[in-house]
Coordinates of C-alpha atoms in Angstrom, one line a residue:
X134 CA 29.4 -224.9 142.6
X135 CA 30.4 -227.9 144.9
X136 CA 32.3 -226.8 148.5
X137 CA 36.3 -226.8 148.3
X138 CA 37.4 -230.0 151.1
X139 CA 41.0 -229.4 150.7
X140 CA 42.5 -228.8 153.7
X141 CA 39.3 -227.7 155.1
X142 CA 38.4 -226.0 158.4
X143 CA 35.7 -226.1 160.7
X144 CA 35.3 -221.9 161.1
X145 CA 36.7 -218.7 158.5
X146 CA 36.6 -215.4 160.8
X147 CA 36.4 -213.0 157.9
X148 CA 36.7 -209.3 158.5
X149 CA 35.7 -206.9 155.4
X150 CA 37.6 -203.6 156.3
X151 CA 38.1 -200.4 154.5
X152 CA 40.6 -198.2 156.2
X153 CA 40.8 -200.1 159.2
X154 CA 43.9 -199.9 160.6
X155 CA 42.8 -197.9 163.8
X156 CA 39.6 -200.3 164.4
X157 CA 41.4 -203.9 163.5
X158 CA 43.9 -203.6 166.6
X159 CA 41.0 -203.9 168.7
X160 CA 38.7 -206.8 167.6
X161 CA 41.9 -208.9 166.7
X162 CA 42.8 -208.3 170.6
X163 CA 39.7 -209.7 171.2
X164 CA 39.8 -213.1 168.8
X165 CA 42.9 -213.8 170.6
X166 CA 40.6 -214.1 173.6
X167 CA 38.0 -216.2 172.5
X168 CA 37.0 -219.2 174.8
X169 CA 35.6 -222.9 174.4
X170 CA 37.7 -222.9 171.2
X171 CA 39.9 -225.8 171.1
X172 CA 37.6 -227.9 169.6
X173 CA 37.5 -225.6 166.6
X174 CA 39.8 -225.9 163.9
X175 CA 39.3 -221.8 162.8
X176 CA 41.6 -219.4 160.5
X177 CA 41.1 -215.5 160.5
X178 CA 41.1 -213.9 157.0
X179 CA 41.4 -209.8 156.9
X180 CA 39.9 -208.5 153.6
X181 CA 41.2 -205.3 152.5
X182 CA 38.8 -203.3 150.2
X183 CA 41.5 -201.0 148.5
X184 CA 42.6 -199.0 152.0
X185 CA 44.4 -196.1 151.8
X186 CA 45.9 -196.6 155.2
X187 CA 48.6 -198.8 156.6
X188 CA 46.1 -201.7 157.3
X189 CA 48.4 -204.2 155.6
X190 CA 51.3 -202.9 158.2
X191 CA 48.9 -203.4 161.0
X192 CA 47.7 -207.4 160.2
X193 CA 51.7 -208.3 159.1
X194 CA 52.5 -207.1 163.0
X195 CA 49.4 -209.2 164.2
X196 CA 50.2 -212.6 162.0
X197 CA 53.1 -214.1 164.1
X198 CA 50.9 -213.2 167.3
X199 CA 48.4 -215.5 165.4
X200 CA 50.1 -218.4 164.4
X201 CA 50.1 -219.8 168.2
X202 CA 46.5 -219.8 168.1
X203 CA 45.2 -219.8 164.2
X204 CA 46.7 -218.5 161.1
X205 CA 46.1 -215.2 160.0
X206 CA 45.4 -214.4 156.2
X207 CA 45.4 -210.7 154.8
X208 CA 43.9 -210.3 151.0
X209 CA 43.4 -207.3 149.1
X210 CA 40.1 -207.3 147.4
X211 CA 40.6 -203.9 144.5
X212 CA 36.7 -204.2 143.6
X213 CA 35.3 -201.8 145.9
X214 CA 32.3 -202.4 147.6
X215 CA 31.4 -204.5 150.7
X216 CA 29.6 -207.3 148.6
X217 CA 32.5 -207.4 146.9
X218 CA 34.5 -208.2 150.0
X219 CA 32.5 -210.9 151.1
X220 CA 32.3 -212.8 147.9
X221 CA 36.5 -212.4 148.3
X222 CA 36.1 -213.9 151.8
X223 CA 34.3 -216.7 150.5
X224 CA 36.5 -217.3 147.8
X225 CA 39.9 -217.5 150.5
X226 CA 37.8 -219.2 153.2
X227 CA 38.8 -223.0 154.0
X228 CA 36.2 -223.3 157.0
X229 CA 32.8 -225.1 156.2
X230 CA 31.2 -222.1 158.0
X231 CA 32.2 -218.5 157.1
X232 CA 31.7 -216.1 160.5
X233 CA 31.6 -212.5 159.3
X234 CA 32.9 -209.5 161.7
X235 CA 33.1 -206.1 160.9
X236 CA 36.3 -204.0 161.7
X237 CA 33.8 -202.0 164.1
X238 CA 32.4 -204.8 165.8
X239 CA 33.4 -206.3 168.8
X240 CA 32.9 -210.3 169.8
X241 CA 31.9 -211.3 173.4
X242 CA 34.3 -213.7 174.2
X243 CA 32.3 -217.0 173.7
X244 CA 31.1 -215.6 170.3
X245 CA 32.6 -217.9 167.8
X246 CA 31.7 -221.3 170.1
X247 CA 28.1 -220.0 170.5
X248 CA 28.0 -219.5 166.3
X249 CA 29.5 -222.9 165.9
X250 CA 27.5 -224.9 168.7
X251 CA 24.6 -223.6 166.8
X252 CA 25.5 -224.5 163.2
X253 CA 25.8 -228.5 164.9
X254 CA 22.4 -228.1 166.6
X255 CA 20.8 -226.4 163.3
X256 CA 21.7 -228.6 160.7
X257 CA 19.2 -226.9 158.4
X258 CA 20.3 -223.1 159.1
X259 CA 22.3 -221.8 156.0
X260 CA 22.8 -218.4 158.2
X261 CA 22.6 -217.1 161.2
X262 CA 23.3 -214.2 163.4
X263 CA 23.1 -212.9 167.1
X264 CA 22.4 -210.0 169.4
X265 CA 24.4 -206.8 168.4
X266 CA 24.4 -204.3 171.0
X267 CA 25.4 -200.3 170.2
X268 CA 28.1 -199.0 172.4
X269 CA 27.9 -195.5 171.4
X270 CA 30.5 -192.5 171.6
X271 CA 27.5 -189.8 172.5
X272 CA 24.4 -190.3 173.6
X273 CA 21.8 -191.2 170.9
X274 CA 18.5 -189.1 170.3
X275 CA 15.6 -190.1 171.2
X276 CA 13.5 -193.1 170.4
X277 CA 16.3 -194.0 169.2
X278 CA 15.5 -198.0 169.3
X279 CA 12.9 -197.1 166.7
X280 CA 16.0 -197.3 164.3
X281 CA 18.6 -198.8 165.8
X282 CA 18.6 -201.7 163.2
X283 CA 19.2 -199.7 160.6
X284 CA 22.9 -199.4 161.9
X285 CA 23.2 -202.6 162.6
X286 CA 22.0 -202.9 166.2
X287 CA 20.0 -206.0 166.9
X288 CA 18.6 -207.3 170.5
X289 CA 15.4 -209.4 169.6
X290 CA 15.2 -211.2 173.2
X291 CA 16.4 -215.0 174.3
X292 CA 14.7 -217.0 172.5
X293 CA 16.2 -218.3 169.2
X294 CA 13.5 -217.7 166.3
X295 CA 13.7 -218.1 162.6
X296 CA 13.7 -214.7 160.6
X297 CA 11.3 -213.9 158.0
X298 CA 13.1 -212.8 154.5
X299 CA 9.5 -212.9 152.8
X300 CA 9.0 -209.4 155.0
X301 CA 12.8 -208.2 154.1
X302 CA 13.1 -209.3 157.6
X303 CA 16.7 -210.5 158.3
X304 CA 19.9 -209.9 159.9
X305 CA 22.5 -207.7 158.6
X306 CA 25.8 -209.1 157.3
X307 CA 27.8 -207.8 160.2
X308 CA 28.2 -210.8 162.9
X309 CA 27.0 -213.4 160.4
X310 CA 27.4 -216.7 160.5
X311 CA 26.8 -218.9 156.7
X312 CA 27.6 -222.2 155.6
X313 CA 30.1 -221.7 153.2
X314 CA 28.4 -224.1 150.9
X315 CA 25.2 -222.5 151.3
X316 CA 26.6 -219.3 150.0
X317 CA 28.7 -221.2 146.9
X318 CA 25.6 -223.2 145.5
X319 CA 23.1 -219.8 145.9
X320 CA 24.6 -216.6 146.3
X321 CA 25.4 -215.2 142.2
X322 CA 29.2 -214.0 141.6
X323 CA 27.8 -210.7 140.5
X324 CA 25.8 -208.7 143.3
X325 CA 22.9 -206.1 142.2
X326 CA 23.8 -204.5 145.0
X327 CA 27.5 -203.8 146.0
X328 CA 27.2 -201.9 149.3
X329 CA 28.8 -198.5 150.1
X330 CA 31.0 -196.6 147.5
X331 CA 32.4 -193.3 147.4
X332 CA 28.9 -191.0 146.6
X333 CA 26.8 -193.9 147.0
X334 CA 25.1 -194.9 150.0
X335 CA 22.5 -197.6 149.1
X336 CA 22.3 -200.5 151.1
X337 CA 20.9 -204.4 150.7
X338 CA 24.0 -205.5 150.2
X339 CA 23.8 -207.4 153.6
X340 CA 20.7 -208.8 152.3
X341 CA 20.7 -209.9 148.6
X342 CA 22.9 -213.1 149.4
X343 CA 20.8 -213.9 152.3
X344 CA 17.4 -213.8 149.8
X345 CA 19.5 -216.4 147.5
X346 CA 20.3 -218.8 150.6
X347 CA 16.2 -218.8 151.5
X348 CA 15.4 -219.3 148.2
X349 CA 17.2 -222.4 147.8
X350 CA 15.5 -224.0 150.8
X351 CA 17.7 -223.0 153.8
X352 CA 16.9 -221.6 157.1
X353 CA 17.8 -217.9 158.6
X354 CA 18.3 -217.5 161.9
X355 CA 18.4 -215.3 165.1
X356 CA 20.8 -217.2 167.8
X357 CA 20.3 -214.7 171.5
X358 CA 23.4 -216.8 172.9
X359 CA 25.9 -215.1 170.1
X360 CA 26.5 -211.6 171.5
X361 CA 28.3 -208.7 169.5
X362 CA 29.0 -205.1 170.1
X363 CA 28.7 -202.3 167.4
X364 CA 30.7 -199.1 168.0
X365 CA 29.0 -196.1 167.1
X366 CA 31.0 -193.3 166.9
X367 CA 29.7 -190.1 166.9
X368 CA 29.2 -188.9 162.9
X369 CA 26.9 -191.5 162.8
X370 CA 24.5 -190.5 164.8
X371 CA 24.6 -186.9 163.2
X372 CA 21.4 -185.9 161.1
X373 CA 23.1 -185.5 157.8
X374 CA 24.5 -189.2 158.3
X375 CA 21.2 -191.1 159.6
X376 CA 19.3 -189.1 156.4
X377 CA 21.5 -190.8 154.3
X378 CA 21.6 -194.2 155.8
X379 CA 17.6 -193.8 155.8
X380 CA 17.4 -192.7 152.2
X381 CA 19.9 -195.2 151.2
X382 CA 18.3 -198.3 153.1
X383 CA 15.3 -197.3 151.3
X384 CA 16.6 -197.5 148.1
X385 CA 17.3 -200.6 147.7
X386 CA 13.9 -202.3 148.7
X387 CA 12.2 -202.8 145.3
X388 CA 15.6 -204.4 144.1
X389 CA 15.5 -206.9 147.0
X390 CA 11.8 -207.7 146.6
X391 CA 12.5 -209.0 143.5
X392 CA 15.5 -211.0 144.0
X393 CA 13.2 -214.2 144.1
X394 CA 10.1 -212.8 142.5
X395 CA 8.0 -214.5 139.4
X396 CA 7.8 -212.5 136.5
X397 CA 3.9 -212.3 137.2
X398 CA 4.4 -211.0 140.3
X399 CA 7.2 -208.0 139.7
X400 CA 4.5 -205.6 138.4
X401 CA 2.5 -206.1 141.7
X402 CA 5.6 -205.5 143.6
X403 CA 6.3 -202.4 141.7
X404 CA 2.3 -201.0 142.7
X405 CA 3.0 -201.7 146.2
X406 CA 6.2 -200.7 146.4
X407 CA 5.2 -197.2 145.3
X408 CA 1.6 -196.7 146.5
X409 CA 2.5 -198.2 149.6
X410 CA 5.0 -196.1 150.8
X411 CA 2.9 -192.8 149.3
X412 CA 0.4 -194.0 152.1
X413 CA 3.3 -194.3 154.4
X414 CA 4.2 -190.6 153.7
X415 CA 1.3 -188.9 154.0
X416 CA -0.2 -190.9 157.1
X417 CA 3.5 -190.0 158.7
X418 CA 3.5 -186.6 157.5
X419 CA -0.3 -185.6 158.5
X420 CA 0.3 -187.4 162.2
X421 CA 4.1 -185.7 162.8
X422 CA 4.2 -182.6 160.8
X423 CA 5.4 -180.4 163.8
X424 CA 7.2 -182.8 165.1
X425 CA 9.5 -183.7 162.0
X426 CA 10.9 -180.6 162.1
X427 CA 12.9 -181.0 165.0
X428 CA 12.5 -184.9 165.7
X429 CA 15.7 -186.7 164.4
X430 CA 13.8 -190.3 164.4
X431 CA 10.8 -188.8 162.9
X432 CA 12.9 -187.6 159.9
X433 CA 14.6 -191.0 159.8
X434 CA 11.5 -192.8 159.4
X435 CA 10.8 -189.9 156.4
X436 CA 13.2 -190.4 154.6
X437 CA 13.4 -194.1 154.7
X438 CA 9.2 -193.9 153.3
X439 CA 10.4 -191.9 150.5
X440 CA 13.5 -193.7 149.4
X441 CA 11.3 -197.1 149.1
X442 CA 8.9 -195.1 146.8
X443 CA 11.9 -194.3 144.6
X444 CA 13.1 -197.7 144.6
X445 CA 12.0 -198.9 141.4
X446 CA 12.9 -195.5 139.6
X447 CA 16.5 -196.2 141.1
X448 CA 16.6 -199.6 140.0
X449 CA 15.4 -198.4 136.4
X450 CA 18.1 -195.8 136.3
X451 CA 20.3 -198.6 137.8
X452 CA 19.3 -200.7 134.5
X453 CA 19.8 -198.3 131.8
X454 CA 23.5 -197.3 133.3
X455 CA 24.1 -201.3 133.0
X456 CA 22.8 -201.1 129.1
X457 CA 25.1 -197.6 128.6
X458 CA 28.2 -199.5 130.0
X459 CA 27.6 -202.3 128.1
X460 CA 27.3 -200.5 124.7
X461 CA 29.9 -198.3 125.4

């Protein structure tokens, strides 16, 4: 599908929320302070995925404040899910390049000219993404860094390096940058994966579209000069939480392996997939077994083995719910 032109933009700011109205007052403050920006031509667009809350109050009070600087656009996405969100956003955006925030994220002030000075000096990058520092409510346990990237915490040094989606190796889709026609021509209308729902908590959401835009020839990137910070509040660093996100972010991994698989290569995927993280297991249980008792991280890691083993039975069950709808 060829890139809309009309009345194009240089930069979309989308913001995915879900209930957002307490988080949204503080990283709008913050756009309003952005620097180096006059040479952008940017628009902010706030998607709401089906909030309960008085979000839409909250972004009416914040759009004439906009106007002086950019326009402010509020959409209601009713498909729940995150990837759902995002396809919205791409849908509304009028910028060439779509910069993603979350409602719990918080720019440094030279955040958006750092993503687009980057896009102009990486010509082939179809996505990109910075350092994303936790500033947490409580203290986190320890070796905590171990994990940290499985909540969206990123700090991979100063030097800018290409990421690796062969490995599953990429950023997440908080305080991502795409080229919006590198998402239109790739990314499928209909995500495998859809992100967070109520009773769901499997992840790759941030992922799958990011497979799609490699695929098709396109670089992913790690810019250190873009610089983001992720509030952490304190439930998510409680146990029952982080064994959830682990199991979750586990699930999803045969699915993503074979996003750009060959047919001859998906029932290698599927031996690996499960053998590979039976090793995992028992070498992690035989060297910590005293230790996972009590060690939060330990447990994290655990889990995480033993929801990539049950990837492909997840996907399978995942398959026969699609053929149930369908024939019902």
């Amino acid at each position: 599908m060829a890139e809309v032109l009309t009345k194009s933009l240089d930069v979309t700011l989308a913001i995915p929320t879900y209930n957002g109205a307490t988080r949204l007052p503080k990283i709008l403050d913050l756009l309003l302070k952005q620097v180096n920006v006059k040479k952008i031509n940017w628009e902010v667009v706030i998607i709401d995925n089906n909030s309960s809350d008085n979000t839409s109050e909250v972004i009416s009070n914040y759009q004439e404040i906009f106007s002086n600087e950019c326009s402010l656009k509020y959409f209601m996405e009713p498909q729940q899910g995150a990837a759902y969100a995002r396809l919205r956003a791409v849908r509304e955006a009028r910028g060439h390049l779509i910069a993603f925030l979350d409602d719990d994220n918080l720019p440094a002030s030279d955040w958006l000219a750092a993503a687009y000075d980057f896009a102009i000096e990486h010509p082939q990058a179809g996505a990109w993404s910075g350092q994303i520092h936790g500033e947490f409510e409580v203290k986190p346990p320890e070796d905590f860094q171990k994990i940290q990237a499985f909540l969206a915490i990123r700090e991979h040094g100063d030097k800018a390096h290409l990421f690796e989606p062969e490995r599953l190796n990429l950023p997440p889709g908080a305080a991502l940058v795409v080229r919006k026609n590198a998402w239109f021509d790739n990314v499928p209308q209909k995500p495998k994966l859809s992100g967070k729902l109520p009773g769901v908590f499997v992840q790759g959401d941030d992922y799958e579209p990011l497979l799609h835009i490699h695929n098709a020839g396109w670089e992913i990137w790690y810019n250190p000069a873009m610089h983001t910070y992720h509030q952490i509040p304190h439930w998510r660093l409680e146990k029952d939480y982080l064994l959830k996100l682990a199991r979750g972010c586990g699930l999803c991994v045969f699915q993503l392996r074979l996003i750009n698989a060959k047919n001859w290569e998906k029932p290698i995927i599927l031996i690996r997939t499960i053998l590979g993280n039976l090793r995992r297991i028992v070498k992690h249980f035989i060297k910590h077994n005293h230790e996972l008792k009590t060690d939060i991280t330990l447990l994290f890691e655990m889990e995480f083995y033993l929801g990539s083993m049950l990837s492909p039975f997840y996907s399978f069950r995942c398959f026969l719910n699609d053929i149930t709808r369908k024939i019902t």
